[in-house]
Structure formats: C-alpha cells, structure tokens
PDB file of C-alpha atoms in Angstrom:
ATOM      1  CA  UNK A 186      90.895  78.282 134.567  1.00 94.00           C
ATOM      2  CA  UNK A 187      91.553  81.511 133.015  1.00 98.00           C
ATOM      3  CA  UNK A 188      93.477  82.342 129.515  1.00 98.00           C
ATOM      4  CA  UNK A 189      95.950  84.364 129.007  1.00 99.00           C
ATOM      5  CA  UNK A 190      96.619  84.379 124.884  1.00 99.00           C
ATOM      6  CA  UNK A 191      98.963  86.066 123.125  1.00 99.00           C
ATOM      7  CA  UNK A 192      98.194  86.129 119.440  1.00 98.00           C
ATOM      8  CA  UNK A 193     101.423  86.964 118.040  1.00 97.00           C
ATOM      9  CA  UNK A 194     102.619  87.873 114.253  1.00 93.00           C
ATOM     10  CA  UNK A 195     103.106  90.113 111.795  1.00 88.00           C
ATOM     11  CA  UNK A 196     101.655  93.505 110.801  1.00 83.00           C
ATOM     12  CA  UNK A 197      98.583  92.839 108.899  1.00 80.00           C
ATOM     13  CA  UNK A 198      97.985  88.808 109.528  1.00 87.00           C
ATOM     14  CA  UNK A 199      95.320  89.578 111.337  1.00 88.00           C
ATOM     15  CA  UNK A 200      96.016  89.152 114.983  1.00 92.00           C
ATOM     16  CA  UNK A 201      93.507  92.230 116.003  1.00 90.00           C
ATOM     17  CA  UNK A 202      90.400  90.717 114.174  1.00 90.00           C
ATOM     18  CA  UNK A 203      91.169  87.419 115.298  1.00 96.00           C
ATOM     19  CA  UNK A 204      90.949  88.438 119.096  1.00 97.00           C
ATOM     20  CA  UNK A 205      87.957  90.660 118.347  1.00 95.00           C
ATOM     21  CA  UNK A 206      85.959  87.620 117.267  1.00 97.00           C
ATOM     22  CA  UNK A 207      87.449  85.819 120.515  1.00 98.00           C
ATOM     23  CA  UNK A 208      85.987  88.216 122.569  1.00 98.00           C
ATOM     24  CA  UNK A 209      82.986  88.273 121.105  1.00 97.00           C
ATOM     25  CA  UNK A 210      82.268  84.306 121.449  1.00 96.00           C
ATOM     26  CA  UNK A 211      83.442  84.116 124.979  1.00 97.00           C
ATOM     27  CA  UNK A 212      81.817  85.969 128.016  1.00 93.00           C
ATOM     28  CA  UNK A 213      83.917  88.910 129.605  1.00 97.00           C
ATOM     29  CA  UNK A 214      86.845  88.216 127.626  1.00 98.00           C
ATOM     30  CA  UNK A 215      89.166  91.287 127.127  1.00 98.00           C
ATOM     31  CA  UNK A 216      91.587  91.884 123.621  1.00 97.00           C
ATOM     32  CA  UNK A 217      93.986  94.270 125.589  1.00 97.00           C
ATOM     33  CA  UNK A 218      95.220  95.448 122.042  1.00 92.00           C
ATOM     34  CA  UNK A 219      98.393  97.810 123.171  1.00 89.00           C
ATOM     35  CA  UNK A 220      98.530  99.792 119.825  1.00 83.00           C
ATOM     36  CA  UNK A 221      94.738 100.542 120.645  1.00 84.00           C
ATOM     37  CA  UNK A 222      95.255 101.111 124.390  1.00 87.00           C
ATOM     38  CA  UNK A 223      98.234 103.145 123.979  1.00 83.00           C
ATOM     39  CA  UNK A 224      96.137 105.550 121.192  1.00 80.00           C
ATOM     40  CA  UNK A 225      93.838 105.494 124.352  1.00 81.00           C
ATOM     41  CA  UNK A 226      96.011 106.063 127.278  1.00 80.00           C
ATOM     42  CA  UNK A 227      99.097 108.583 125.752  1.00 78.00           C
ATOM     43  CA  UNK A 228      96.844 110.440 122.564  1.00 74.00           C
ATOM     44  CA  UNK A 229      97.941 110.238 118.873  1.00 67.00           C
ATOM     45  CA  UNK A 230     101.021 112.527 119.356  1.00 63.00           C
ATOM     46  CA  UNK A 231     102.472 109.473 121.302  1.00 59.00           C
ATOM     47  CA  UNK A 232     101.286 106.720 119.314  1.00 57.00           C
ATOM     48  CA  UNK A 233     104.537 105.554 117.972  1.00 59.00           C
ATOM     49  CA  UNK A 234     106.836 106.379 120.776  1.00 68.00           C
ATOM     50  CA  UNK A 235     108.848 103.723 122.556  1.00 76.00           C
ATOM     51  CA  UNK A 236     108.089 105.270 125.866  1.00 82.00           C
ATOM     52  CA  UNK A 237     104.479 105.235 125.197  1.00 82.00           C
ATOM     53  CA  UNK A 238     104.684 101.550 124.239  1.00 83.00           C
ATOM     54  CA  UNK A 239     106.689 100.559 127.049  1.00 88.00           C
ATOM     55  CA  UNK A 240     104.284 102.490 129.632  1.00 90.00           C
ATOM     56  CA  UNK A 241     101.621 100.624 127.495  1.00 90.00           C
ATOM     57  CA  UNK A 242     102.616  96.985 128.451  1.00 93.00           C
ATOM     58  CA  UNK A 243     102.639  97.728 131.771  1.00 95.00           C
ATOM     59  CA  UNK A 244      99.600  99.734 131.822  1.00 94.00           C
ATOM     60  CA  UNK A 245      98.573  96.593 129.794  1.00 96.00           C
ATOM     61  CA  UNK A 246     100.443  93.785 132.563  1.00 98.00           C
ATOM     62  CA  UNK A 247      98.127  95.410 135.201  1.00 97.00           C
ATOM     63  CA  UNK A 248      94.801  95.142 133.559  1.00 97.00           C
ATOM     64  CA  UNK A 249      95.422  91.532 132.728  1.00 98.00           C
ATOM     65  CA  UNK A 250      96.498  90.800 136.230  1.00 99.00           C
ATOM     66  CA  UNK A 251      93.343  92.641 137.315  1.00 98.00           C
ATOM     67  CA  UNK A 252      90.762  90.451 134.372  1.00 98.00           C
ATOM     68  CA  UNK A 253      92.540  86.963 134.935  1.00 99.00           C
ATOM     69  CA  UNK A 254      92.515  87.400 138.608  1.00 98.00           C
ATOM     70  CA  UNK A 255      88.921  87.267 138.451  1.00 98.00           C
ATOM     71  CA  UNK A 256      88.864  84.540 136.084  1.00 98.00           C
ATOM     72  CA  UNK A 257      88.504  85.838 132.924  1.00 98.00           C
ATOM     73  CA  UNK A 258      90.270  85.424 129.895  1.00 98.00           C
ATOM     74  CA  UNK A 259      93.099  87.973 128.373  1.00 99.00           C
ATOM     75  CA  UNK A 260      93.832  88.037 124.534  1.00 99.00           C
ATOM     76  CA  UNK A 261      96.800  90.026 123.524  1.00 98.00           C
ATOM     77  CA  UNK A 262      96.921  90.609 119.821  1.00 97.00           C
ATOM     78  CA  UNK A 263     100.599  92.039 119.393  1.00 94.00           C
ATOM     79  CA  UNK A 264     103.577  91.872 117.061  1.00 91.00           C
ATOM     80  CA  UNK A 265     106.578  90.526 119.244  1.00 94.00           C
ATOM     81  CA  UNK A 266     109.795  90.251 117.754  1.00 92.00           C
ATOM     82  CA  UNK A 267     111.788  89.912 121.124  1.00 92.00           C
ATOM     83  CA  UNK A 268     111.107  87.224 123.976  1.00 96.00           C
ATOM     84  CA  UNK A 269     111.208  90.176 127.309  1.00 96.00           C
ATOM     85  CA  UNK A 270     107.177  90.929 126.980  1.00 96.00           C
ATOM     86  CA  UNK A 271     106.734  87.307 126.202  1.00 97.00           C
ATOM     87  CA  UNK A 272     108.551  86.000 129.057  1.00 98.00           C
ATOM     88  CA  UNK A 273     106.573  88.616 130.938  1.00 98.00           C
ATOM     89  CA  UNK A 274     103.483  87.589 130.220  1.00 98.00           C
ATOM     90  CA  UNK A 275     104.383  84.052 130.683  1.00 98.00           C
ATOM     91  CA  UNK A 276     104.951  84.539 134.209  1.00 98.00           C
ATOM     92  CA  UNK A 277     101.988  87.001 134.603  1.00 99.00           C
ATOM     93  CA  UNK A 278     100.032  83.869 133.734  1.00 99.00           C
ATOM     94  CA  UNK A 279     102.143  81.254 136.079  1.00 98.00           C
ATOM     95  CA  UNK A 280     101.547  84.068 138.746  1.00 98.00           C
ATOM     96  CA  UNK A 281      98.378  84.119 138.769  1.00 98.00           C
ATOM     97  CA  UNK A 282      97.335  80.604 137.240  1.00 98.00           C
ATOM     98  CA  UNK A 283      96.085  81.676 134.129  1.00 99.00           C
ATOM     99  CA  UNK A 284      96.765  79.002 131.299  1.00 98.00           C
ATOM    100  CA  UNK A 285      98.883  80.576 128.765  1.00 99.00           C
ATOM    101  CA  UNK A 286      99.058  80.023 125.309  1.00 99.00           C
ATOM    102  CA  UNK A 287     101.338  81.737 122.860  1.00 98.00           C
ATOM    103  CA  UNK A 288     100.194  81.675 119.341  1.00 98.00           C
ATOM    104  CA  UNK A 289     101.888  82.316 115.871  1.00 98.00           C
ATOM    105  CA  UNK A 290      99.900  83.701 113.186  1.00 95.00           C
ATOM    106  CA  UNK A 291     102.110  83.679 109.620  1.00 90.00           C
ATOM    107  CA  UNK A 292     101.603  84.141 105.901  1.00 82.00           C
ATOM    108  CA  UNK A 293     103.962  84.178 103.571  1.00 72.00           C
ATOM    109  CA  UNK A 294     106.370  87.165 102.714  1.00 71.00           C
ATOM    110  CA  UNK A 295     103.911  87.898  99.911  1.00 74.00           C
ATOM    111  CA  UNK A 296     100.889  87.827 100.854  1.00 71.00           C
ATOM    112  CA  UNK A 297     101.954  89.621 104.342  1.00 71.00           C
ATOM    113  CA  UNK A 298     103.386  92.429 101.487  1.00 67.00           C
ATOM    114  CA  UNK A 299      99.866  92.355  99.820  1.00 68.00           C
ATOM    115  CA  UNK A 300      97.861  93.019 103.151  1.00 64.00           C
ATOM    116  CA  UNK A 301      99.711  95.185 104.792  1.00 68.00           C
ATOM    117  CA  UNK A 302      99.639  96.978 101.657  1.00 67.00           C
ATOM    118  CA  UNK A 303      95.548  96.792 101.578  1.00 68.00           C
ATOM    119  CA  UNK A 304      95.338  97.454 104.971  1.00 61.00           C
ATOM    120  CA  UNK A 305      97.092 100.978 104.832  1.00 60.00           C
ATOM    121  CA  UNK A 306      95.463 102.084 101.768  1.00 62.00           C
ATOM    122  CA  UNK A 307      91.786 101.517 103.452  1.00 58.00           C
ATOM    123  CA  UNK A 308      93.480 102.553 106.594  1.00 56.00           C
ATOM    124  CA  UNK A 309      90.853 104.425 109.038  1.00 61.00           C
ATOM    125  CA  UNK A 310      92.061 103.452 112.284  1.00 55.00           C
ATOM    126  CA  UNK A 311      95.207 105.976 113.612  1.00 54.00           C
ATOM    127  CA  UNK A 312      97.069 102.791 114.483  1.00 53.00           C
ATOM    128  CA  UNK A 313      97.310 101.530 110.880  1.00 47.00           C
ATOM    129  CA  UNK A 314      98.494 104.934 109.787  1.00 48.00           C
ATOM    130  CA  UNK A 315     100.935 104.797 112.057  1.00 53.00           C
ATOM    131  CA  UNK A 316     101.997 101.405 111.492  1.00 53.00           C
ATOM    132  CA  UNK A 317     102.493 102.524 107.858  1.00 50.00           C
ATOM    133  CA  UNK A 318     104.210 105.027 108.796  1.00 50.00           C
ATOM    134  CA  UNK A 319     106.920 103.183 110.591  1.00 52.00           C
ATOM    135  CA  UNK A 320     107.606 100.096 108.110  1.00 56.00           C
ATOM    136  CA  UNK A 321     110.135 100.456 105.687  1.00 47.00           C
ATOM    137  CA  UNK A 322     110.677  99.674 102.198  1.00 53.00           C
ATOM    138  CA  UNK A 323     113.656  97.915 103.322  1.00 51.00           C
ATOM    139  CA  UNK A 324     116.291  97.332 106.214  1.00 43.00           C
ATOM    140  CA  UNK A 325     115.418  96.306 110.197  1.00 45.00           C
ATOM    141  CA  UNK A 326     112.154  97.781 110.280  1.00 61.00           C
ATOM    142  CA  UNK A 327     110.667  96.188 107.022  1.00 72.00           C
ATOM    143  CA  UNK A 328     107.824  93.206 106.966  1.00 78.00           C
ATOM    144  CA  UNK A 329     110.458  91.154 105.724  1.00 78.00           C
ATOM    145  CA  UNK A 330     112.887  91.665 108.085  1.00 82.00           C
ATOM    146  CA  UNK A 331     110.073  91.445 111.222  1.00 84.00           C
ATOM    147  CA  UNK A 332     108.513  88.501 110.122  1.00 85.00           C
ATOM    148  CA  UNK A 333     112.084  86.873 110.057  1.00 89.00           C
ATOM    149  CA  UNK A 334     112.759  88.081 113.351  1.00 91.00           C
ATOM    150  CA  UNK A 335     109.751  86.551 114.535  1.00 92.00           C
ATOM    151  CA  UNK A 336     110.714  83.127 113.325  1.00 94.00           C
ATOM    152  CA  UNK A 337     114.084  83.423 115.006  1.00 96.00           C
ATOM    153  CA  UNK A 338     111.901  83.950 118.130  1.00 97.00           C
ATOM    154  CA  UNK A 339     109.815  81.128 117.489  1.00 96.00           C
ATOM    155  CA  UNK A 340     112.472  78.994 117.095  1.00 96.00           C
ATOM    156  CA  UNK A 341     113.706  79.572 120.923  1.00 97.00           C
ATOM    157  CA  UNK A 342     110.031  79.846 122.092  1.00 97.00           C
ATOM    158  CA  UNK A 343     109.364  75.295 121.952  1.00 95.00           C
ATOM    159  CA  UNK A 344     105.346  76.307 123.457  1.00 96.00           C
ATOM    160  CA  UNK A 345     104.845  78.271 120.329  1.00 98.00           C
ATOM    161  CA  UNK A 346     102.007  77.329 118.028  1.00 98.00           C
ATOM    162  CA  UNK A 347     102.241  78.920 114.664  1.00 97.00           C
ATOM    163  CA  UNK A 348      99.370  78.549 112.458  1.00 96.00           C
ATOM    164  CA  UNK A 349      99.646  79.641 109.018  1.00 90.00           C
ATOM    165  CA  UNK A 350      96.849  82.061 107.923  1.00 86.00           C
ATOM    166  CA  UNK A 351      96.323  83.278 104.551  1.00 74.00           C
ATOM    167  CA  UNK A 352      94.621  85.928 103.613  1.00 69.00           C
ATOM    168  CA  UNK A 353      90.566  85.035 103.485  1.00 75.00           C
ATOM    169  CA  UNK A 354      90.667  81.859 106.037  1.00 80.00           C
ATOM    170  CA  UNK A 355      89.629  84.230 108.796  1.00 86.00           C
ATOM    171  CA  UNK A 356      87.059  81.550 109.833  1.00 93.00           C
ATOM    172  CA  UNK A 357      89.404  78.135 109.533  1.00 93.00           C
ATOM    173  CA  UNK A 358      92.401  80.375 111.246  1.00 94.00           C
ATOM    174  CA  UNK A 359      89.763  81.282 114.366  1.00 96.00           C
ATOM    175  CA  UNK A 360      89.183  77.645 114.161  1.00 95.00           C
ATOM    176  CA  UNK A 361      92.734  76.675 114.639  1.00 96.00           C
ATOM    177  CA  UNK A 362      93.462  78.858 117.332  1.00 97.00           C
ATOM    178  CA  UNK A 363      90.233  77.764 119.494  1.00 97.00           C
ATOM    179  CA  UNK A 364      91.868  74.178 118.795  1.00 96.00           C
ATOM    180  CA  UNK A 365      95.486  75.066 119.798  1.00 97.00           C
ATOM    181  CA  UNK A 366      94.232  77.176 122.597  1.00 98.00           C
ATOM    182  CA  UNK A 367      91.904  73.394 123.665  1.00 95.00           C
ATOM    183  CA  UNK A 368      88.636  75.007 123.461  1.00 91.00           C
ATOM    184  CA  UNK A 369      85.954  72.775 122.033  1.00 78.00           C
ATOM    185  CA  UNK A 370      84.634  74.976 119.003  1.00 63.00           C
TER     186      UNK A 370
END
C-alpha cells in the first residue's frame, strides 16, 4: 500500500534532507517539496507569495493523487502551522488508500535559532533566501512563534508523531521516522 508522509516542522529541522534520503532508499518515491515546486512552477519573483503557495498545494494535491494512484509513495517535507492542508492531505490519502502518516520533526527553540541561522548564512538554494527573508526577529512570523504554533497543532492532531531531532542525528532521526512510518529499516 502506498505512503503518503508528511514530514512536518520547523524551518531548518531538516524536513527537506530527511525526505531526500527517503527517496533515495525507496524505489519511485517522490519528495513533492512545495517551496521547491513552487520556485519551479511560478519563478523566483513569486516565491514567497501566498497565491503562489496556495496554487502550489494544489498543483502539489494533483501530483500526489497522480504518484499514489499508481502505488507509489509521496513525501511532503513542509512547515504546517494550520490543520486545512493537513486535513487535505489526510483525505487525499483515505481517497485514494494511501497510508498516511503525519510526522513531527522538533528541536528545541535554540538549536532551531542556531540552524536556521547556519542554514541562511551558507544559503545557496533561492528557497532558503527567501525563507530568511520572511522570518522575523520577533512577533507572528518568528521561529519562536511558528514552532509554538506547531505544537498547538500537534496537540489537536492525536495521529501525530513528533520525533525530536537535534542537530547532527540526521541518521538516528531517518531511523525514527522509517520506524514511526512501520518500515523495517
């Protein structure tokens, strides 16, 4: 039976490398990374535009319809602070009879400060620039203030797995998804 995974969390935890290496290790897999497709599908002028993003997870809905119809597995590396593209995906999954697992990836304020802050100094790819771009300091668009947004959601979301993943436990992390997700690594 297919997967559909959503690898959830925030900025900088490591959610994009994760589902890399997942695709990698299993056979026409697909990481249907939206701030990657969108760069893709809408250009760079676009890249941090709400409509872009929105025409992004549908643009993104359709492929995985498309990949888990034909029995493949879907990894969705994403920050998601709000249940709607959750919920969607959830029934994207039920629709088509994909298993669907929802995981968590966290680190502590800190350290999420610390690699985020790594991250966009060695930043090469336009969607870390642009993800730099549009954290603040401070207020509703800060790490701190996403990452406890995300554990509101997590609280209402009882399927959730969160899995704790500090920096340099790439390999024990991968491991602990492949177990939440019940594939025998």
């Amino acid at each position: 039976m297919p997967r559909l995974i959503v690898l959830n969390g925030p900025p900088a935890v490591g959610k994009s490398t994760l589902a890399s290496r997942y695709v990698d290790e299993h056979r026409l897999a697909i990481a249907l990374d939206l701030d990657r497709l969108r760069l893709l599908a809408f250009g760079a002028a676009d890249v941090a535009g709400v409509p872009a993003m929105n025409a992004t997870r549908d643009l993104a809905l359709g492929a995985a319809r498309a990949h888990l119809r034909a029995g493949r597995d879907v990894v969705v590396p994403q920050y998601l602070g709000r249940p709607d593209y959750l919920e969607a995906l959830e029934g994207l999954a039920a629709e088509v009879g994909a298993d669907f697992h929802e995981i968590v990836l966290m680190d502590s304020e800190q350290r999420l400060e610390q690699r985020f802050a790594e991250r966009t100094a060695a930043a090469t790819r336009i969607e870390h620039v642009a993800a730099a771009a549009g954290i603040q300091d401070e207020g509703p668009e800060s790490l701190a203030a996403m990452r406890a947004r995300l554990v509101e959601l997590v609280a209402t979301r009882p399927h959730a797995v969160v899995i704790e993943c500090p920096e340099g436990t790439e390999d024990i992390t991968y491991r602990a998804v492949l177990r939440a997700i019940g594939d025998p690594a």
